[in-house]
Short mmCIF file of C-alpha atoms in Angstrom, two decimals:
data_model
loop_
_atom_site.label_atom_id
_atom_site.label_comp_id
_atom_site.label_asym_id
_atom_site.label_seq_id
_atom_site.Cartn_x
_atom_site.Cartn_y
_atom_site.Cartn_z
CA MET A 1166 -19.42 -2.44 35.38
CA PHE A 1167 -16.39 -0.41 34.40
CA ASP A 1168 -16.87 2.89 36.82
CA GLY A 1169 -13.76 1.93 38.70
CA ALA A 1170 -15.35 1.04 42.14
CA ASP A 1171 -13.16 -0.54 44.69
CA PRO A 1172 -13.46 -4.52 44.26
CA SER A 1173 -13.74 -4.76 48.28
CA SER A 1174 -16.72 -2.59 48.39
CA LEU A 1175 -18.75 -4.42 46.03
CA ALA A 1176 -21.75 -7.47 46.82
CA ASP A 1177 -20.71 -10.66 46.11
CA GLU A 1178 -23.24 -10.98 43.37
CA VAL A 1179 -21.59 -8.04 41.54
CA LEU A 1180 -18.12 -8.53 42.15
CA GLU A 1181 -18.80 -12.41 40.41
CA ALA A 1182 -20.77 -10.57 37.50
CA ARG A 1183 -17.62 -7.68 37.13
CA VAL A 1184 -15.21 -10.51 37.30
CA ILE A 1185 -16.84 -12.27 34.44
CA GLY A 1186 -17.21 -9.37 32.63
CA TYR A 1187 -13.53 -8.43 32.78
CA ALA A 1188 -12.68 -11.49 31.71
CA ALA A 1189 -14.91 -11.38 28.30
CA GLN A 1190 -13.15 -8.03 27.71
CA ILE A 1191 -9.81 -9.23 28.01
CA THR A 1192 -11.01 -11.82 25.82
CA ALA A 1193 -11.86 -9.61 23.01
CA LEU A 1194 -9.01 -7.27 23.57
CA THR A 1195 -6.86 -10.66 23.61
CA ALA A 1196 -8.10 -11.42 19.96
CA GLN A 1197 -7.41 -7.86 18.82
CA PHE A 1198 -3.66 -7.91 20.30
CA PHE A 1199 -3.24 -11.54 17.93
CA ALA A 1200 -4.63 -9.63 15.30
CA HIS A 1201 -1.92 -7.39 15.37
CA VAL A 1202 0.84 -9.85 16.05
CA ALA A 1203 -0.57 -11.72 13.02
CA VAL A 1204 -0.04 -8.53 10.77
CA LEU A 1205 3.43 -7.68 12.62
CA GLU A 1206 4.58 -10.92 11.79
CA GLU A 1207 4.12 -10.52 8.13
CA ARG A 1208 5.65 -7.07 7.94
CA ARG A 1209 8.83 -8.08 10.16
CA SER A 1210 9.28 -4.50 11.57
CA TRP A 1211 10.45 -6.11 14.76
CA SER A 1212 13.57 -7.35 13.48
CA GLY A 1213 17.01 -5.52 14.74
CA PRO A 1214 20.03 -6.49 16.27
CA GLY A 1215 19.61 -9.10 18.49
CA ILE A 1216 16.29 -10.17 17.54
CA SER A 1217 15.82 -12.84 16.09
CA SER A 1218 12.13 -13.91 15.74
CA LEU A 1219 8.95 -12.19 16.71
CA ALA A 1220 8.83 -14.47 19.66
CA GLN A 1221 12.36 -12.49 20.86
CA TRP A 1222 11.06 -9.05 20.11
CA LEU A 1223 7.75 -9.76 22.18
CA SER A 1224 9.71 -11.27 24.95
CA TRP A 1225 11.90 -8.00 25.27
CA LYS A 1226 8.78 -5.60 24.51
CA ALA A 1227 6.00 -7.18 26.16
CA GLY A 1228 7.69 -8.82 29.04
CA ILE A 1229 6.38 -12.29 28.15
CA THR A 1230 8.74 -15.15 28.36
CA GLN A 1231 10.33 -16.58 25.09
CA ARG A 1232 8.35 -20.00 25.46
CA THR A 1233 4.70 -18.45 25.80
CA ALA A 1234 5.50 -15.76 23.09
CA HIS A 1235 6.26 -18.59 20.77
CA GLU A 1236 3.27 -20.16 21.34
CA GLN A 1237 1.28 -16.68 20.85
CA VAL A 1238 3.31 -16.35 17.46
CA ARG A 1239 1.99 -19.84 16.25
CA VAL A 1240 -1.66 -18.97 17.46
CA ALA A 1241 -1.96 -15.86 15.58
CA ARG A 1242 -0.38 -17.33 12.31
CA ALA A 1243 -3.15 -20.22 12.86
CA LEU A 1244 -5.80 -17.57 13.19
CA ARG A 1245 -5.14 -15.57 10.17
CA GLY A 1246 -6.87 -19.04 8.49
CA LEU A 1247 -9.52 -19.72 10.75
CA PRO A 1248 -12.39 -16.90 10.09
CA VAL A 1249 -14.81 -18.76 12.67
CA ILE A 1250 -12.84 -18.92 15.73
CA ARG A 1251 -11.23 -15.75 15.07
CA ALA A 1252 -14.50 -13.93 15.35
CA ALA A 1253 -16.13 -16.07 18.38
CA PHE A 1254 -12.43 -14.65 20.10
CA ALA A 1255 -12.91 -11.36 18.86
CA GLN A 1256 -16.53 -11.58 20.59
CA GLY A 1257 -15.25 -12.63 23.78
CA ARG A 1258 -17.19 -16.14 23.42
CA LEU A 1259 -14.17 -18.20 23.20
CA SER A 1260 -11.02 -17.83 25.77
CA TYR A 1261 -7.36 -17.66 24.58
CA SER A 1262 -7.10 -20.94 26.23
CA LYS A 1263 -9.81 -22.77 24.34
CA VAL A 1264 -8.42 -20.62 20.92
CA ARG A 1265 -5.03 -22.12 21.90
CA ALA A 1266 -6.20 -25.51 22.34
CA LEU A 1267 -8.54 -25.55 18.86
CA THR A 1268 -5.67 -24.28 16.54
CA ARG A 1269 -3.84 -27.64 17.16
CA VAL A 1270 -6.62 -29.20 14.80
CA ALA A 1271 -8.70 -26.91 13.33
CA THR A 1272 -9.37 -26.33 9.65
CA ASP A 1273 -11.39 -23.99 7.54
CA VAL A 1274 -13.77 -27.05 7.13
CA ARG A 1275 -14.10 -28.02 10.67
CA GLU A 1276 -13.84 -25.07 12.52
CA GLN A 1277 -17.66 -24.30 12.78
CA GLU A 1278 -18.15 -27.57 14.81
CA LEU A 1279 -14.68 -27.14 16.72
CA VAL A 1280 -16.38 -23.53 17.97
CA ASN A 1281 -20.09 -25.41 18.56
CA LEU A 1282 -18.05 -27.59 20.69
CA ALA A 1283 -16.04 -25.13 22.66
CA LEU A 1284 -18.93 -22.83 23.47
CA SER A 1285 -20.21 -25.64 25.47
CA CYS A 1286 -17.30 -27.19 27.19
CA THR A 1287 -14.78 -25.80 29.88
CA ALA A 1288 -11.15 -25.04 29.09
CA SER A 1289 -10.27 -28.26 30.30
CA GLN A 1290 -13.04 -30.13 28.61
CA VAL A 1291 -11.69 -28.77 24.96
CA GLU A 1292 -8.20 -29.57 25.96
CA ARG A 1293 -9.42 -33.54 26.60
CA ALA A 1294 -11.63 -33.26 23.18
CA VAL A 1295 -8.08 -31.95 21.27
CA ARG A 1296 -5.86 -34.31 22.70
CA ALA A 1297 -8.55 -37.05 21.90
CA MET A 1298 -8.93 -35.67 18.14
CA ARG A 1299 -5.13 -35.46 17.35
CA GLN A 1300 -4.85 -39.22 18.57
CA ILE A 1301 -7.91 -40.28 16.18
CA ASP A 1302 -6.30 -38.34 13.19
CA ALA A 1303 -2.94 -39.86 13.80
CA ALA A 1304 -4.81 -43.63 13.77
CA ASN A 1305 -6.61 -42.41 10.69
CA GLY A 1306 -3.50 -40.89 9.27
CA THR A 1307 -5.21 -37.74 8.06
CA ASP A 1308 -3.34 -35.82 10.59
CA GLU A 1309 -0.69 -33.43 8.55
CA PRO A 1310 3.00 -35.02 8.81
CA VAL A 1311 4.93 -34.51 11.65
CA ALA A 1312 8.41 -34.75 12.69
CA PRO A 1313 9.79 -37.83 14.01
CA ARG A 1314 9.19 -38.20 17.80
CA GLU A 1315 12.18 -36.94 19.70
CA SER A 1316 12.93 -36.47 23.43
CA ALA A 1317 12.54 -33.59 25.46
CA GLY A 1318 12.84 -32.26 28.76
CA ARG A 1319 12.20 -28.59 30.48
CA TRP A 1320 13.40 -27.04 33.94
CA LYS A 1321 12.47 -24.19 35.87
CA TRP A 1322 13.40 -22.83 39.55
CA ASN A 1323 9.59 -22.92 41.32
CA ALA A 1324 9.27 -20.01 43.78
CA ASP A 1325 9.87 -22.11 46.83
CA GLY A 1326 13.25 -22.82 45.71
CA THR A 1327 12.48 -26.27 44.49
CA LEU A 1328 13.52 -27.46 40.60
CA SER A 1329 11.18 -29.10 38.51
CA VAL A 1330 12.10 -31.05 35.54
CA SER A 1331 9.61 -32.30 32.98
CA LEU A 1332 10.51 -35.11 30.60
CA ARG A 1333 8.85 -36.61 27.73
CA PHE A 1334 10.76 -39.91 25.89
CA THR A 1335 10.64 -41.59 22.78
CA PRO A 1336 9.66 -45.42 23.81
CA LEU A 1337 13.42 -46.22 23.19
CA ASP A 1338 14.80 -43.30 25.15
CA GLY A 1339 11.92 -44.09 27.85
CA ALA A 1340 13.40 -47.69 28.18
CA ARG A 1341 17.23 -46.46 28.59
CA PHE A 1342 15.94 -43.78 31.34
CA LEU A 1343 13.78 -46.17 33.79
CA ALA A 1344 16.80 -48.79 32.91
CA GLY A 1345 19.27 -46.34 33.53
CA ALA A 1346 16.94 -45.35 37.06
CA VAL A 1347 17.14 -49.07 38.19
CA ARG A 1348 20.61 -49.35 37.91
CA ALA A 1349 21.18 -46.00 40.14
CA GLU A 1350 18.92 -47.24 42.76
CA TYR A 1351 20.61 -50.49 42.97
CA GLU A 1352 23.91 -48.28 43.51
CA ARG A 1353 22.15 -46.05 45.93
CA THR A 1354 20.85 -48.58 48.09
CA ARG A 1355 23.23 -51.49 48.07
CA THR A 1356 25.50 -51.98 51.33
CA VAL A 1357 28.80 -53.28 52.05
CA SER A 1358 27.41 -56.70 52.90
CA ASP A 1359 25.46 -57.10 49.46
CA ASP A 1360 26.35 -59.39 46.91
CA ASP A 1361 26.74 -57.95 43.19
CA LEU A 1362 23.15 -59.45 42.89
CA PRO A 1363 21.34 -58.85 45.82
CA VAL A 1364 18.88 -61.29 47.08
CA PRO A 1365 16.67 -61.84 49.83
CA ALA A 1366 17.52 -62.06 53.51
CA GLY A 1367 15.99 -65.20 53.98
CA VAL A 1368 18.16 -67.28 51.43
CA PRO A 1369 20.40 -69.55 53.61
CA ARG A 1370 24.34 -69.01 54.20
CA ASN A 1371 27.34 -70.72 55.27
CA ALA A 1372 29.86 -69.84 58.29
CA ALA A 1373 31.90 -68.04 55.46
CA GLY A 1374 28.93 -65.85 54.82
CA ALA A 1375 28.70 -67.25 51.05
CA LEU A 1376 25.63 -68.44 49.71
CA GLU A 1377 24.60 -72.13 50.59
CA THR A 1378 23.60 -74.22 47.25
CA VAL A 1379 20.88 -77.17 46.94
CA SER A 1380 23.59 -79.72 48.38
CA GLY A 1381 24.81 -77.22 50.90
CA GLU A 1382 28.11 -77.17 49.60
CA PRO A 1383 29.31 -73.96 49.11
CA ASP A 1384 29.99 -73.28 45.09
CA SER A 1385 30.42 -69.59 43.42
CA GLU A 1386 28.50 -71.05 40.27
CA VAL A 1387 25.92 -72.48 41.57
CA ARG A 1388 22.59 -70.70 42.35
CA PRO A 1389 21.07 -70.31 46.09
CA ALA A 1390 19.31 -72.79 47.77
CA ASN A 1391 16.04 -70.48 47.74
CA ARG A 1392 14.45 -69.03 44.46
CA ARG A 1393 16.86 -66.27 42.96
CA ASP A 1394 14.48 -63.45 43.48
CA LEU A 1395 14.75 -60.37 41.10
CA TRP A 1396 16.10 -57.19 41.94
CA ARG A 1397 13.41 -54.53 42.28
CA HIS A 1398 11.41 -52.80 39.52
CA VAL A 1399 11.50 -49.25 38.70
CA PRO A 1400 11.03 -47.52 41.92
CA SER A 1401 7.95 -45.49 41.89
CA ASN A 1402 9.36 -42.17 43.18
CA VAL A 1403 12.43 -42.09 40.40
CA ALA A 1404 14.15 -38.90 42.00
CA PRO A 1405 16.79 -40.32 44.05
CA ALA A 1406 17.88 -42.37 41.51
CA VAL A 1407 17.90 -39.24 38.96
CA VAL A 1408 20.19 -37.66 41.53
CA ALA A 1409 22.43 -40.66 41.85
CA MET A 1410 22.58 -40.76 38.26
CA ALA A 1411 23.79 -37.10 38.07
CA ASP A 1412 26.40 -37.74 40.84
CA MET A 1413 27.82 -40.40 39.30
CA VAL A 1414 28.10 -38.79 35.68
CA HIS A 1415 29.35 -35.58 37.42
CA GLU A 1416 32.02 -37.29 39.31
CA GLY A 1417 32.81 -39.54 36.14
CA ILE A 1418 32.98 -37.03 33.21
CA ALA A 1419 35.49 -34.52 32.99
CA MET A 1420 34.95 -31.26 31.62
CA PRO A 1421 36.60 -27.88 29.90
CA ASP A 1422 37.82 -25.15 32.61
CA LEU A 1423 35.13 -22.68 30.72
CA ALA A 1424 32.17 -24.78 31.75
CA PRO A 1425 29.88 -22.95 33.74
CA GLY A 1426 26.93 -25.00 33.32
CA ALA A 1427 28.64 -28.06 34.40
CA GLU A 1428 29.55 -26.75 38.09
CA ILE A 1429 27.71 -26.24 41.21
CA LEU A 1430 28.43 -22.92 41.91
CA ILE A 1431 27.46 -21.24 45.24
CA HIS A 1432 27.48 -17.88 46.09
CA ALA A 1433 27.98 -17.01 49.91
CA GLY A 1434 30.33 -15.21 52.07
CA ASP A 1435 31.42 -11.50 52.12
CA GLY A 1436 28.87 -9.12 50.29
CA VAL A 1437 26.36 -11.67 49.53
CA GLU A 1438 23.15 -11.18 51.50
CA SER A 1439 22.05 -14.69 51.36
CA ALA A 1440 23.98 -17.57 50.15
CA HIS A 1441 22.19 -18.91 46.92
CA LEU A 1442 22.92 -21.13 43.55
CA ASP A 1443 24.45 -19.49 40.79
CA ASP A 1444 21.70 -17.70 38.79
CA GLY A 1445 19.50 -19.83 41.48
CA PRO A 1446 17.32 -20.08 44.29
CA ALA A 1447 18.52 -19.08 48.32
CA LEU A 1448 20.08 -21.99 50.47
CA SER A 1449 19.59 -22.45 53.94
CA ALA A 1450 22.89 -23.09 56.05
CA ALA A 1451 22.34 -26.42 56.51
CA GLU A 1452 22.11 -27.08 52.59
CA VAL A 1453 25.60 -24.75 52.00
CA GLY A 1454 27.36 -26.70 54.80
CA GLU A 1455 26.07 -30.13 53.03
CA ALA A 1456 27.91 -29.00 49.70
CA SER A 1457 30.59 -27.67 51.41
CA CYS A 1458 31.48 -31.12 52.94
CA GLY A 1459 34.31 -32.20 50.16
CA ALA A 1460 33.42 -29.11 47.95
CA ALA A 1461 36.60 -27.48 46.43
CA ARG A 1462 36.36 -23.25 47.60
CA ARG A 1463 37.31 -20.40 45.80
CA GLU A 1464 36.71 -16.93 45.65
CA VAL A 1465 34.80 -15.49 43.04
CA LEU A 1466 35.92 -11.47 43.09
CA SER A 1467 32.74 -9.81 42.61
CA ALA A 1468 31.63 -6.97 41.41
CA ARG A 1469 30.28 -3.69 43.31
CA VAL A 1470 30.17 -5.33 46.76
CA SER A 1471 28.32 -3.22 49.56
CA GLY A 1472 28.69 -0.11 47.20
CA ARG A 1473 32.16 0.05 46.94
CA PRO A 1474 33.99 -0.26 43.57
CA GLY A 1475 34.18 -3.45 41.89
CA ARG A 1476 36.86 -5.54 43.28
CA LEU A 1477 36.64 -7.47 39.46
CA ALA A 1478 39.05 -5.18 38.29
CA LEU A 1479 41.55 -6.72 40.49
CA LEU A 1480 41.60 -9.47 37.79
CA GLY A 1481 42.16 -6.64 34.71
CA LEU A 1482 45.06 -6.91 32.37
CA GLY A 1483 45.25 -3.27 31.27
CA ARG A 1484 47.18 -3.13 28.49
CA LYS A 1485 49.74 -6.23 28.98
CA LYS A 1486 47.59 -8.75 26.93
CA ARG A 1487 44.67 -8.14 24.81
CA ALA A 1488 42.71 -11.35 25.24
CA PRO A 1489 41.10 -11.90 28.60
CA ASN A 1490 42.51 -14.83 30.78
CA LYS A 1491 40.62 -17.83 31.76
CA ALA A 1492 39.84 -15.83 35.46
CA LEU A 1493 38.58 -13.30 33.79
CA VAL A 1494 36.55 -14.70 31.08
CA LYS A 1495 34.72 -16.99 34.41
CA ALA A 1496 34.17 -13.86 36.31
CA LEU A 1497 32.68 -12.10 33.24
CA PHE A 1498 30.29 -14.85 32.98
CA VAL A 1499 29.17 -14.49 36.69
CA ARG A 1500 28.65 -10.91 36.04
CA ASP A 1501 26.58 -10.99 32.71
CA ARG A 1502 25.32 -14.09 32.45
CA CYS A 1503 24.35 -13.70 28.30
CA CYS A 1504 24.65 -11.48 25.84
CA GLN A 1505 24.21 -7.90 26.96
CA MET A 1506 22.49 -6.36 23.95
CA PRO A 1507 18.64 -5.78 25.33
CA GLY A 1508 16.63 -8.20 23.90
CA CYS A 1509 18.79 -11.22 23.13
CA GLU A 1510 19.71 -12.86 26.05
CA ARG A 1511 21.49 -15.97 23.79
CA THR A 1512 23.92 -17.83 26.08
CA ARG A 1513 26.12 -19.74 23.77
CA HIS A 1514 28.98 -18.62 21.73
CA LEU A 1515 29.66 -15.30 23.69
CA HIS A 1516 32.38 -13.01 22.84
CA ALA A 1517 33.94 -10.58 25.24
CA HIS A 1518 34.07 -7.49 23.46
CA HIS A 1519 36.60 -4.50 23.80
CA VAL A 1520 33.91 -1.57 24.38
CA VAL A 1521 36.54 0.85 23.64
CA LEU A 1522 38.59 -1.07 20.86
CA TRP A 1523 42.28 -2.52 21.70
CA SER A 1524 43.40 -0.71 18.66
CA ALA A 1525 41.97 2.65 19.81
CA GLY A 1526 43.60 2.14 23.29
CA GLY A 1527 40.79 0.06 25.39
CA ALA A 1528 42.17 -2.12 27.91
CA THR A 1529 41.52 -5.57 28.81
CA ASP A 1530 39.54 -4.71 32.23
CA PRO A 1531 36.10 -5.71 33.18
CA ASP A 1532 35.06 -1.89 32.79
CA ASN A 1533 35.96 -2.02 29.43
CA LEU A 1534 34.63 -5.42 28.66
CA ILE A 1535 30.90 -6.92 27.95
CA LEU A 1536 29.68 -10.10 26.79
CA LEU A 1537 27.91 -10.20 23.33
CA CYS A 1538 27.20 -13.04 21.02
CA GLY A 1539 28.37 -13.64 17.44
CA SER A 1540 25.05 -12.31 15.81
CA CYS A 1541 25.15 -8.93 18.00
CA HIS A 1542 29.17 -8.54 17.95
CA ARG A 1543 28.70 -8.40 14.22
CA ALA A 1544 25.69 -6.11 14.26
CA LEU A 1545 27.82 -3.91 16.72
CA HIS A 1546 30.87 -3.85 14.15
CA ARG A 1547 28.98 -3.07 11.19
CA GLY A 1548 27.46 0.05 13.14
CA GLU A 1549 23.90 -1.11 13.74
CA PHE A 1550 24.29 -0.07 17.35
CA GLY A 1551 26.72 1.12 19.51
CA ILE A 1552 27.72 0.60 23.30
CA ALA A 1553 29.01 3.45 25.88
CA ALA A 1554 31.21 2.20 28.94
CA HIS A 1555 30.81 4.74 31.91
CA GLY A 1556 32.67 2.88 34.44
CA GLY A 1557 32.49 0.64 37.55
CA GLN A 1558 31.33 -2.05 34.83
CA ARG A 1559 28.34 -0.01 33.39
CA PHE A 1560 27.50 -0.13 30.20
CA SER A 1561 24.59 1.56 27.98
CA PHE A 1562 23.36 0.92 24.66
CA HIS A 1563 21.98 3.14 21.48
CA TRP A 1564 20.92 3.54 17.89
CA PRO A 1565 23.17 5.15 15.53
CA ASP A 1566 21.15 8.02 16.04
CA GLY A 1567 22.12 8.09 19.96
CA ALA A 1568 19.01 7.11 21.18
CA PRO A 1569 18.81 5.13 23.88
CA ILE A 1570 17.98 0.88 23.52
CA ASP A 1571 16.40 0.32 27.08
CA VAL A 1572 17.36 -3.08 28.55
CA ALA A 1573 13.04 -3.41 29.91
CA PRO A 1574 10.89 -1.30 28.09
CA SER A 1575 8.40 0.73 30.36
CA MET A 1576 5.00 -0.75 29.85
CA ARG A 1577 1.62 1.35 30.59
CA ALA A 1578 -1.95 0.61 29.86
CA PRO A 1579 -3.36 2.76 26.68
CA GLY A 1580 -5.32 6.05 27.78
CA GLN A 1581 -8.68 6.81 27.16
CA TRP A 1582 -9.72 2.72 27.20
CA ARG A 1583 -13.34 2.01 26.78
CA PRO A 1584 -14.71 -1.25 27.41
CA ASN A 1585 -16.19 -2.67 23.73
CA ALA A 1586 -20.17 -2.59 23.77
CA ASP A 1587 -20.38 -5.65 21.55
CA VAL A 1588 -18.73 -8.40 24.19
CA ALA A 1589 -21.52 -9.53 26.41
CA SER A 1590 -20.81 -9.37 30.10
CA ASP A 1591 -20.96 -13.27 30.28
CA ALA A 1592 -19.74 -13.93 26.88
CA THR A 1593 -16.99 -16.67 28.34
CA VAL A 1594 -19.54 -18.48 30.47
CA PRO A 1595 -20.09 -21.97 28.89
CA VAL A 1596 -23.00 -22.62 27.23
CA GLY A 1597 -25.29 -25.48 29.01
CA GLY A 1598 -21.62 -26.88 30.20
CA GLY A 1599 -21.72 -30.10 32.04
CA ARG A 1600 -19.87 -33.16 31.88
CA LEU A 1601 -18.25 -34.13 28.71
CA GLU A 1602 -19.01 -37.58 27.03
CA LEU A 1603 -15.92 -37.28 25.03
CA GLY A 1604 -16.74 -40.68 23.17
CA TYR A 1605 -19.81 -39.27 21.62
CA ALA A 1606 -18.99 -35.84 21.03
CA THR A 1607 -16.12 -37.23 19.09
CA GLU A 1608 -18.01 -39.88 17.28
CA VAL A 1609 -20.73 -36.88 15.87
CA ILE A 1610 -18.07 -34.34 15.25
CA TYR A 1611 -16.11 -37.07 12.81
CA ALA A 1612 -19.40 -37.97 11.67
CA VAL A 1613 -19.81 -34.32 10.26
CA TRP A 1614 -16.63 -33.83 9.12
CA GLU A 1615 -16.95 -37.43 6.96
CA TRP A 1616 -20.45 -35.90 5.51
CA LYS A 1617 -18.99 -32.87 4.49
CA GLU A 1618 -15.76 -34.37 2.75
CA ARG A 1619 -18.10 -36.70 1.09
CA ASN A 1620 -20.60 -33.45 0.02
CA ALA A 1621 -17.49 -31.59 -1.21
CA ALA A 1622 -15.98 -34.54 -3.58
CA ALA A 1623 -19.79 -35.03 -4.69
CA VAL A 1624 -19.83 -31.65 -5.76
CA SER A 1625 -16.48 -31.65 -7.19
CA LEU A 1626 -17.43 -34.66 -9.31
CA SER A 1627 -20.16 -32.94 -10.46
CA ARG A 1628 -18.78 -29.81 -11.72
CA CYS A 1629 -15.61 -31.85 -13.47
CA LEU A 1630 -18.86 -33.64 -15.50
CA CYS A 1631 -20.56 -30.78 -15.97
CA LYS A 1632 -17.15 -28.94 -17.83
CA ASN A 1633 -16.75 -32.05 -19.88
CA VAL A 1634 -20.24 -33.39 -20.81
CA THR A 1635 -21.18 -34.28 -24.60
CA PRO A 1636 -23.33 -31.03 -25.73
CA GLY A 1637 -27.34 -32.12 -25.72
CA PHE A 1638 -27.38 -34.14 -22.43
CA ARG A 1639 -27.88 -33.07 -18.96
CA VAL A 1640 -26.14 -34.59 -16.14
CA VAL A 1641 -27.76 -34.74 -12.52
CA ALA A 1642 -25.80 -34.88 -9.34
CA VAL A 1643 -27.69 -36.69 -6.67
CA GLY A 1644 -25.78 -35.82 -3.34
CA ASP A 1645 -25.78 -37.67 0.29
#
């Protein structure tokens, strides 16, 4: 199976078997990965300048997004107290997707039944079962205390240039959001002929255009002749309303001069290969034209255009002034985006640091300025790492012994790897499978767990009585 044959030369049956076999080996290796991550977290050997968590270290060293790394650290921590799940994971029988779900509800008492369930289910069925269990635990008050619910949201640019936003609101915040969406939709769709409260087109009006009353006489304080219809409900597609809400906030709230995130910044013009949003996707000519209507235009002197020395140097202050001005700070942010210490990537509370110190003759120029967060700035001045400027706005980082700090450490597969012979080639395939009867499955599992709790309580009581029994008497504990 691991002979290195060209996949395109294999028959369908062989190809399918090898895909499943590789999946089992990957699962077993992933289990080893989590075992090592758990030990690494205990030792805290990952800590250093710019690194505040193991997840951040994994993001830097292993090429994993920080969100994924945080979840992996959580799973690795949970697996330390779950030997049954850990063993099935190491044997390739439970995929990472299943293990990730199980660790949300597993305990040392529950894990055997959870493993039995997961071995017969697909990963999506396990997710469904776990969601149901968390709801049952919350309803029974047996779940661990959780923090109060808070509204949360995520956003990301997609490969096709669109923006995805995922929001999860508390009930009250959700009601506020929907009410705002209705108001924004009203504002977005109203026309010049609309009154404050839109009414159906069939409501009669008099010659002056005012709504008629029941008696036919115009009166601004009485109701229309027909029953007044309420404004429409929450639109099924809230995206246009949300954009309208964003426009109203964008136009109505003033921001500080240095608030790049509150601006719509488009890179276009000479030296720009294709127009694009600042730190975002490319834009078509039509989108650039739409954004240009009524927009303010300013030139951002970009660095190293078409291989020429950076025009950003035109903003330099030299030795005239120690602190960079507003224009230079904006240009540094466009260039650096975040703290430049490898592995850090913080975007808040950034400092413009003179690589060659001002007191040592350093200039307030882009070739000598770099953005660092407060933590990394302090670590630099404590001598925990160093920065060298090489001209042309190029910088390098190094440890105190002079060894370079890689911005993106290279990765390669370990040599002399051999497949684990103890991992079955079909280990990840569900046993039996089929449709999941969620209600029946959870009823049986919870009945087993309740029986275990009663049995454990009876055993504990019998031990307590045995310790305090009067000599000459014998206590017989009768179990369920």
